[in-house]
CSV table of C-alpha atoms in Angstrom, one decimal:
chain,number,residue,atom,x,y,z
Q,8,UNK,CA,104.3,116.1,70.9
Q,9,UNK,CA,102.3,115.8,74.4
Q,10,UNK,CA,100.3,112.6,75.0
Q,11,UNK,CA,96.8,114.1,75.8
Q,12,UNK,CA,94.9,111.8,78.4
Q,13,UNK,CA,91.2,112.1,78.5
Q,14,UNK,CA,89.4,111.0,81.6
Q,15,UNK,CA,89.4,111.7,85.8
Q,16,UNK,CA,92.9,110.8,86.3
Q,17,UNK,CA,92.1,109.5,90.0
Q,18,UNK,CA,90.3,106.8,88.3
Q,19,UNK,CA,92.2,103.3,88.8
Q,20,UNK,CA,92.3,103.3,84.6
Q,21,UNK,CA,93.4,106.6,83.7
Q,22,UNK,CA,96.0,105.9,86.6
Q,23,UNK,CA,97.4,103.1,84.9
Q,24,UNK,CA,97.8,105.1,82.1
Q,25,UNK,CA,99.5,108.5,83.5
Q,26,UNK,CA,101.9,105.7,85.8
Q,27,UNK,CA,103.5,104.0,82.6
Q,28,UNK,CA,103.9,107.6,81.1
Q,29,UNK,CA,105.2,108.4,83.9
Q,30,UNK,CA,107.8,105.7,83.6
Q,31,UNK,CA,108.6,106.1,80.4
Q,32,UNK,CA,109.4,110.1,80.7
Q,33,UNK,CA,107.1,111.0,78.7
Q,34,UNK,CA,105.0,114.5,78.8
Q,35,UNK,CA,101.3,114.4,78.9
Q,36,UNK,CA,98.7,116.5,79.8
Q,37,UNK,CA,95.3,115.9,81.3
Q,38,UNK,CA,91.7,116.3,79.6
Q,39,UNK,CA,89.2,116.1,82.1
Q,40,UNK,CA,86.0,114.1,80.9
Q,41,UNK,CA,83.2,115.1,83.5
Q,42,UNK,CA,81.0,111.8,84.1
Q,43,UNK,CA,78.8,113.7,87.0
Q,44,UNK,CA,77.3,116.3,83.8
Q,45,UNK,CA,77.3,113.3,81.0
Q,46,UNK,CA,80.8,114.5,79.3
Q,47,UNK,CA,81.8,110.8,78.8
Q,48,UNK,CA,78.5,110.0,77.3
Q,49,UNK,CA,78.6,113.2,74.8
Q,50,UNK,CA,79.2,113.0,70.8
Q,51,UNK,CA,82.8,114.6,71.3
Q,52,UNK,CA,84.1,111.9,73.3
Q,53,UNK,CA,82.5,109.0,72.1
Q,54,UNK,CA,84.1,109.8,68.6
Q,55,UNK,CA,87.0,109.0,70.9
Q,56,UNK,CA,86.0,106.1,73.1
Q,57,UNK,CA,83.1,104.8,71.9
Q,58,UNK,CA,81.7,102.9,75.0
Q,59,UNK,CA,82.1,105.9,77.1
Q,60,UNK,CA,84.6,104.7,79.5
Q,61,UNK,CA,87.8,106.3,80.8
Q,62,UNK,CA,90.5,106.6,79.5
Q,63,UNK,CA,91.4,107.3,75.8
Q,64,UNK,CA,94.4,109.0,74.8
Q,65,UNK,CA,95.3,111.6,71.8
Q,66,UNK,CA,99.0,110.9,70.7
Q,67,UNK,CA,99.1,113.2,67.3
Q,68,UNK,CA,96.5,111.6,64.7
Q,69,UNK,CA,96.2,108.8,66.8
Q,70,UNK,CA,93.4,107.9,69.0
Q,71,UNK,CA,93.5,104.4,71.3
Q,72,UNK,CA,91.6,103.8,74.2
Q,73,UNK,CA,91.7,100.8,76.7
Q,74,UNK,CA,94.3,101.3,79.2
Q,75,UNK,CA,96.0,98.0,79.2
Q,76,UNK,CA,96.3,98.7,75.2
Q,77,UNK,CA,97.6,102.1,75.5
Q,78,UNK,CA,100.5,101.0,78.4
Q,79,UNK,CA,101.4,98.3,75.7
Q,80,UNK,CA,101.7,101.0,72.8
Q,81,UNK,CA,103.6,103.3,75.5
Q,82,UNK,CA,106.0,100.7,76.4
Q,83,UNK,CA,106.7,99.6,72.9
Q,84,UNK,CA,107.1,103.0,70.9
Q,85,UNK,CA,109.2,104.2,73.7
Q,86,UNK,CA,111.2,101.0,74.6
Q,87,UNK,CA,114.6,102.8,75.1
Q,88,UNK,CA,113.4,105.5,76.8
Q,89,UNK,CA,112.6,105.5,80.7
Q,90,UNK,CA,111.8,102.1,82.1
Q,91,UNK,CA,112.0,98.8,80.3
Q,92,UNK,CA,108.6,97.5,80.9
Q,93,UNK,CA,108.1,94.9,78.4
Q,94,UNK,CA,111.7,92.8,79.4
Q,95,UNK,CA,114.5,92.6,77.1
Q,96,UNK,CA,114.5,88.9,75.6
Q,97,UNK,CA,111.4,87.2,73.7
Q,98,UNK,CA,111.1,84.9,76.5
Q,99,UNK,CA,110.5,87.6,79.4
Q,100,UNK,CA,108.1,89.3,77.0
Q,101,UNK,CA,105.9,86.5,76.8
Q,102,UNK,CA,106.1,86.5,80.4
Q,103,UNK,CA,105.2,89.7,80.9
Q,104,UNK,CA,102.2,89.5,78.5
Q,105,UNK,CA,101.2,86.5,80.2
Q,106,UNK,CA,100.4,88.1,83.5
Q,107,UNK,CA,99.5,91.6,82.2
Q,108,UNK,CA,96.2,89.3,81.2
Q,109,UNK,CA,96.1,87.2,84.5
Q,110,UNK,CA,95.4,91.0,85.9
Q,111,UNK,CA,92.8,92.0,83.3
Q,112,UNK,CA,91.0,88.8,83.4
Q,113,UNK,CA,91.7,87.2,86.9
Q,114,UNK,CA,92.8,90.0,89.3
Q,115,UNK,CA,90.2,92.9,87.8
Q,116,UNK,CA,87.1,91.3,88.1
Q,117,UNK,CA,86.2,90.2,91.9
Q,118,UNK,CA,88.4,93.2,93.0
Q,119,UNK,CA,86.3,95.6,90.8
Q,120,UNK,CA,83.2,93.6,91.8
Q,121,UNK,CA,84.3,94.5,95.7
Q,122,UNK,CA,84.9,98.3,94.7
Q,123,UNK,CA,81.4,98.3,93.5
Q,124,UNK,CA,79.3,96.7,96.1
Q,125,UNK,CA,81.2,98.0,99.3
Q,126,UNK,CA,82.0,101.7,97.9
Q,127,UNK,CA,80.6,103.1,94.6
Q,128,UNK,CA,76.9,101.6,95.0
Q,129,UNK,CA,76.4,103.2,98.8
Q,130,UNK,CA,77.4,106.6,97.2
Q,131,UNK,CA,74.9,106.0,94.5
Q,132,UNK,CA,72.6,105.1,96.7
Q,133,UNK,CA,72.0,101.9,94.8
Q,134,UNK,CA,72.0,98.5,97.5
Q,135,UNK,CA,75.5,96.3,97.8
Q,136,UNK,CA,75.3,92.3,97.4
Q,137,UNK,CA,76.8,90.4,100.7
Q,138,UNK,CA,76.6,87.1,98.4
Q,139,UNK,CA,78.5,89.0,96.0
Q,140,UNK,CA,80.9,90.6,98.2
Q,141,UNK,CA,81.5,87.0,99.7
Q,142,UNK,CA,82.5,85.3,96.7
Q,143,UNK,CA,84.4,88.0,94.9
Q,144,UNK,CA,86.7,88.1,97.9
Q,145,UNK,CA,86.9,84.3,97.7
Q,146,UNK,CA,87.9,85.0,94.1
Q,147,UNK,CA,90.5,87.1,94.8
Q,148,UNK,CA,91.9,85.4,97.7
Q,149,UNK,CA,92.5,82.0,95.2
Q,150,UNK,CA,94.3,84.5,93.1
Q,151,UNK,CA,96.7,86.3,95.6
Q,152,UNK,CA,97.0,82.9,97.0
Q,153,UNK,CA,98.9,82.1,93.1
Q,154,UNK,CA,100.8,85.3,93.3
Q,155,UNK,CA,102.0,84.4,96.8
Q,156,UNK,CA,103.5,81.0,95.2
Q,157,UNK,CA,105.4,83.0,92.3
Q,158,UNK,CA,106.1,86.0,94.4
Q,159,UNK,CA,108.3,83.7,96.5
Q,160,UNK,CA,110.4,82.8,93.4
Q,161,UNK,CA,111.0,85.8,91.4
Q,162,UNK,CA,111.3,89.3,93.0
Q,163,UNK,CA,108.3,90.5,90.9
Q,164,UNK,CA,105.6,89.2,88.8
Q,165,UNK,CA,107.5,88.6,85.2
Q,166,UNK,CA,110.7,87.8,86.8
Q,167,UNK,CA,113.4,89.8,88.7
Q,168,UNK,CA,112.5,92.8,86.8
Q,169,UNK,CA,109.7,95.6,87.1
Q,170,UNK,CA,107.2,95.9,83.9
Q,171,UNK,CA,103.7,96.0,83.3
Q,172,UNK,CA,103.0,92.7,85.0
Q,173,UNK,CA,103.2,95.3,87.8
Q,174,UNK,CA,102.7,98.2,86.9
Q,175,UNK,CA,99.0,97.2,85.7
Q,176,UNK,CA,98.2,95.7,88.9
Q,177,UNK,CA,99.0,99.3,91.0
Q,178,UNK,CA,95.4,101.1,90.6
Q,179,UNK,CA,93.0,98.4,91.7
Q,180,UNK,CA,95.7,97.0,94.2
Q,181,UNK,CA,95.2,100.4,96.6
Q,182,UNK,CA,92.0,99.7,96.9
Q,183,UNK,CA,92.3,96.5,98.9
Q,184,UNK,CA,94.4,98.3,101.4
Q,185,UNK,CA,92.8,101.5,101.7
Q,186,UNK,CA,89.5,102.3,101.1
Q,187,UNK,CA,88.0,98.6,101.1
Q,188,UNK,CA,89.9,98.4,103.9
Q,189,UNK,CA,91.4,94.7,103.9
Q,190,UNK,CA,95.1,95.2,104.1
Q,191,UNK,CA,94.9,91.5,105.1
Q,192,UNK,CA,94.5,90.4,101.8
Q,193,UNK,CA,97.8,91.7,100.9
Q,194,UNK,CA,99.7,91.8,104.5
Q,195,UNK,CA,99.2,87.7,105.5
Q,196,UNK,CA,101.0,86.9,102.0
Q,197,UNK,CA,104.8,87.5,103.2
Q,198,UNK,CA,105.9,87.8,99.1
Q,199,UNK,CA,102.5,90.0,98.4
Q,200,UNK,CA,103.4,91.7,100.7
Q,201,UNK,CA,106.9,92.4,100.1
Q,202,UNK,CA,105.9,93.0,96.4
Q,203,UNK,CA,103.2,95.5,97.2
Q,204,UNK,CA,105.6,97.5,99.4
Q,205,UNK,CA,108.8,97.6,96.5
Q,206,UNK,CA,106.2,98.9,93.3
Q,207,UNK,CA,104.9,101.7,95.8
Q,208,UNK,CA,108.2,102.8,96.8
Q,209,UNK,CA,108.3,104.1,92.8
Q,210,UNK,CA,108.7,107.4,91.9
Q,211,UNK,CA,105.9,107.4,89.4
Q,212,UNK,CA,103.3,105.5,92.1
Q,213,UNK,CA,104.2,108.4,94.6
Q,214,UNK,CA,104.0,111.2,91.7
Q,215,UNK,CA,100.3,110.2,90.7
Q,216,UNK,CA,99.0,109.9,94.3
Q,217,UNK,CA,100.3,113.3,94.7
Q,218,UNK,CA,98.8,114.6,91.7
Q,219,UNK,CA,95.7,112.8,91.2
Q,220,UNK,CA,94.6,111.8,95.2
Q,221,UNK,CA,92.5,108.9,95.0
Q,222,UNK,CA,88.3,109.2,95.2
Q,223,UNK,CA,87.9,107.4,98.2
């Protein structure tokens, strides 16, 4: 049965989505949720995702939304299909789990907060925070500064393996480089660096951009 993904697959959440899908061979197809005419605020979808936000998915009767959920789900149901994303002992699972929620709760935020203030409020028309900007970058720069220090142990994030320690981190971690432009962020940390460079060299990174081109 094809996954259905509802949302704007450019979106860094919907992205996440269609790259562990993408990973784990398995056919989708996209719904697209139109924000600019209220689609993602209408009765039909909020059945679905009832905050409104992108993504959910349709996988037969059932109905989950919250990306980092749905990758889990993904990476579970189909763990001997396509990539191994969730590592193969109890141990690396933990692991993996473990940084899958330094993204969502460390990573996210001051990067999302950047994304806001320095691109989507200007096209909104709505005015950007300097203070803000300021400190969120301060944020993130304590955090790439940790990844730095465990990027220069283990190859990637949960170990010497790829999984949805890094996979998660892909969306939001474009941004930085391209259309925020502050490449430095990523390009002064040698392992960052390095690590940034190996998870876009993927097949399923290279297949979304060409699909779904980024917004900005």
């Amino acid at each position: 049965m094809v996954v259905k993904v509802l949302g704007q697959p450019h979106y860094a959440c919907p992205r996440r989505v269609i790259l562990a899908l993408l990973e784990k061979e398995i056919e989708y197809e996209i719904v697209l949720v139109d924000g600019k005419v209220g689609e993602d605020k209408g009765p039909e979808y909020l059945k679905l995702q009832p905050f409104g936000l992108y993504p959910a998915i349709q996988d037969g009767d059932l109905t989950l939304f919250e990306s980092r959920a749905i990758i889990r789900y993904y990476a579970e149901k189909y763990k001997n299909q396509g990539t191994n994303l969730l590592g193969k002992t109890l141990e690396e699972k933990g692991i993996v789990e473990q940084w899958v929620e330094v993204e969502g709760q460390n990573f996210n935020p001051p990067l999302m907060q950047l994304v806001i203030h320095i691109l989507v409020n200007p096209v909104l028309g709505l005015p950007s925070d300097p203070k803000m900007i300021e400190e969120s970058e301060k944020k993130l720069v304590k955090v790439l500064n940790i990844y730095e220090e465990k990027l220069s142990k283990t190859k990637y994030l949960a170990g010497d393996f790829f999984s949805l320690a890094d996979l998660t981190h892909l969306p939001l971690t474009y941004y930085i480089l391209e259309p925020l432009k502050k490449p430095y962020l990523v390009r002064d940390r040698k392992h960052v660096s390095a690590w940034w460079d190996d998870i876009t060299s993927r097949s399923s990174w290279k297949k979304s951009v060409e699909l779904y081109p980024f917004p900005f």
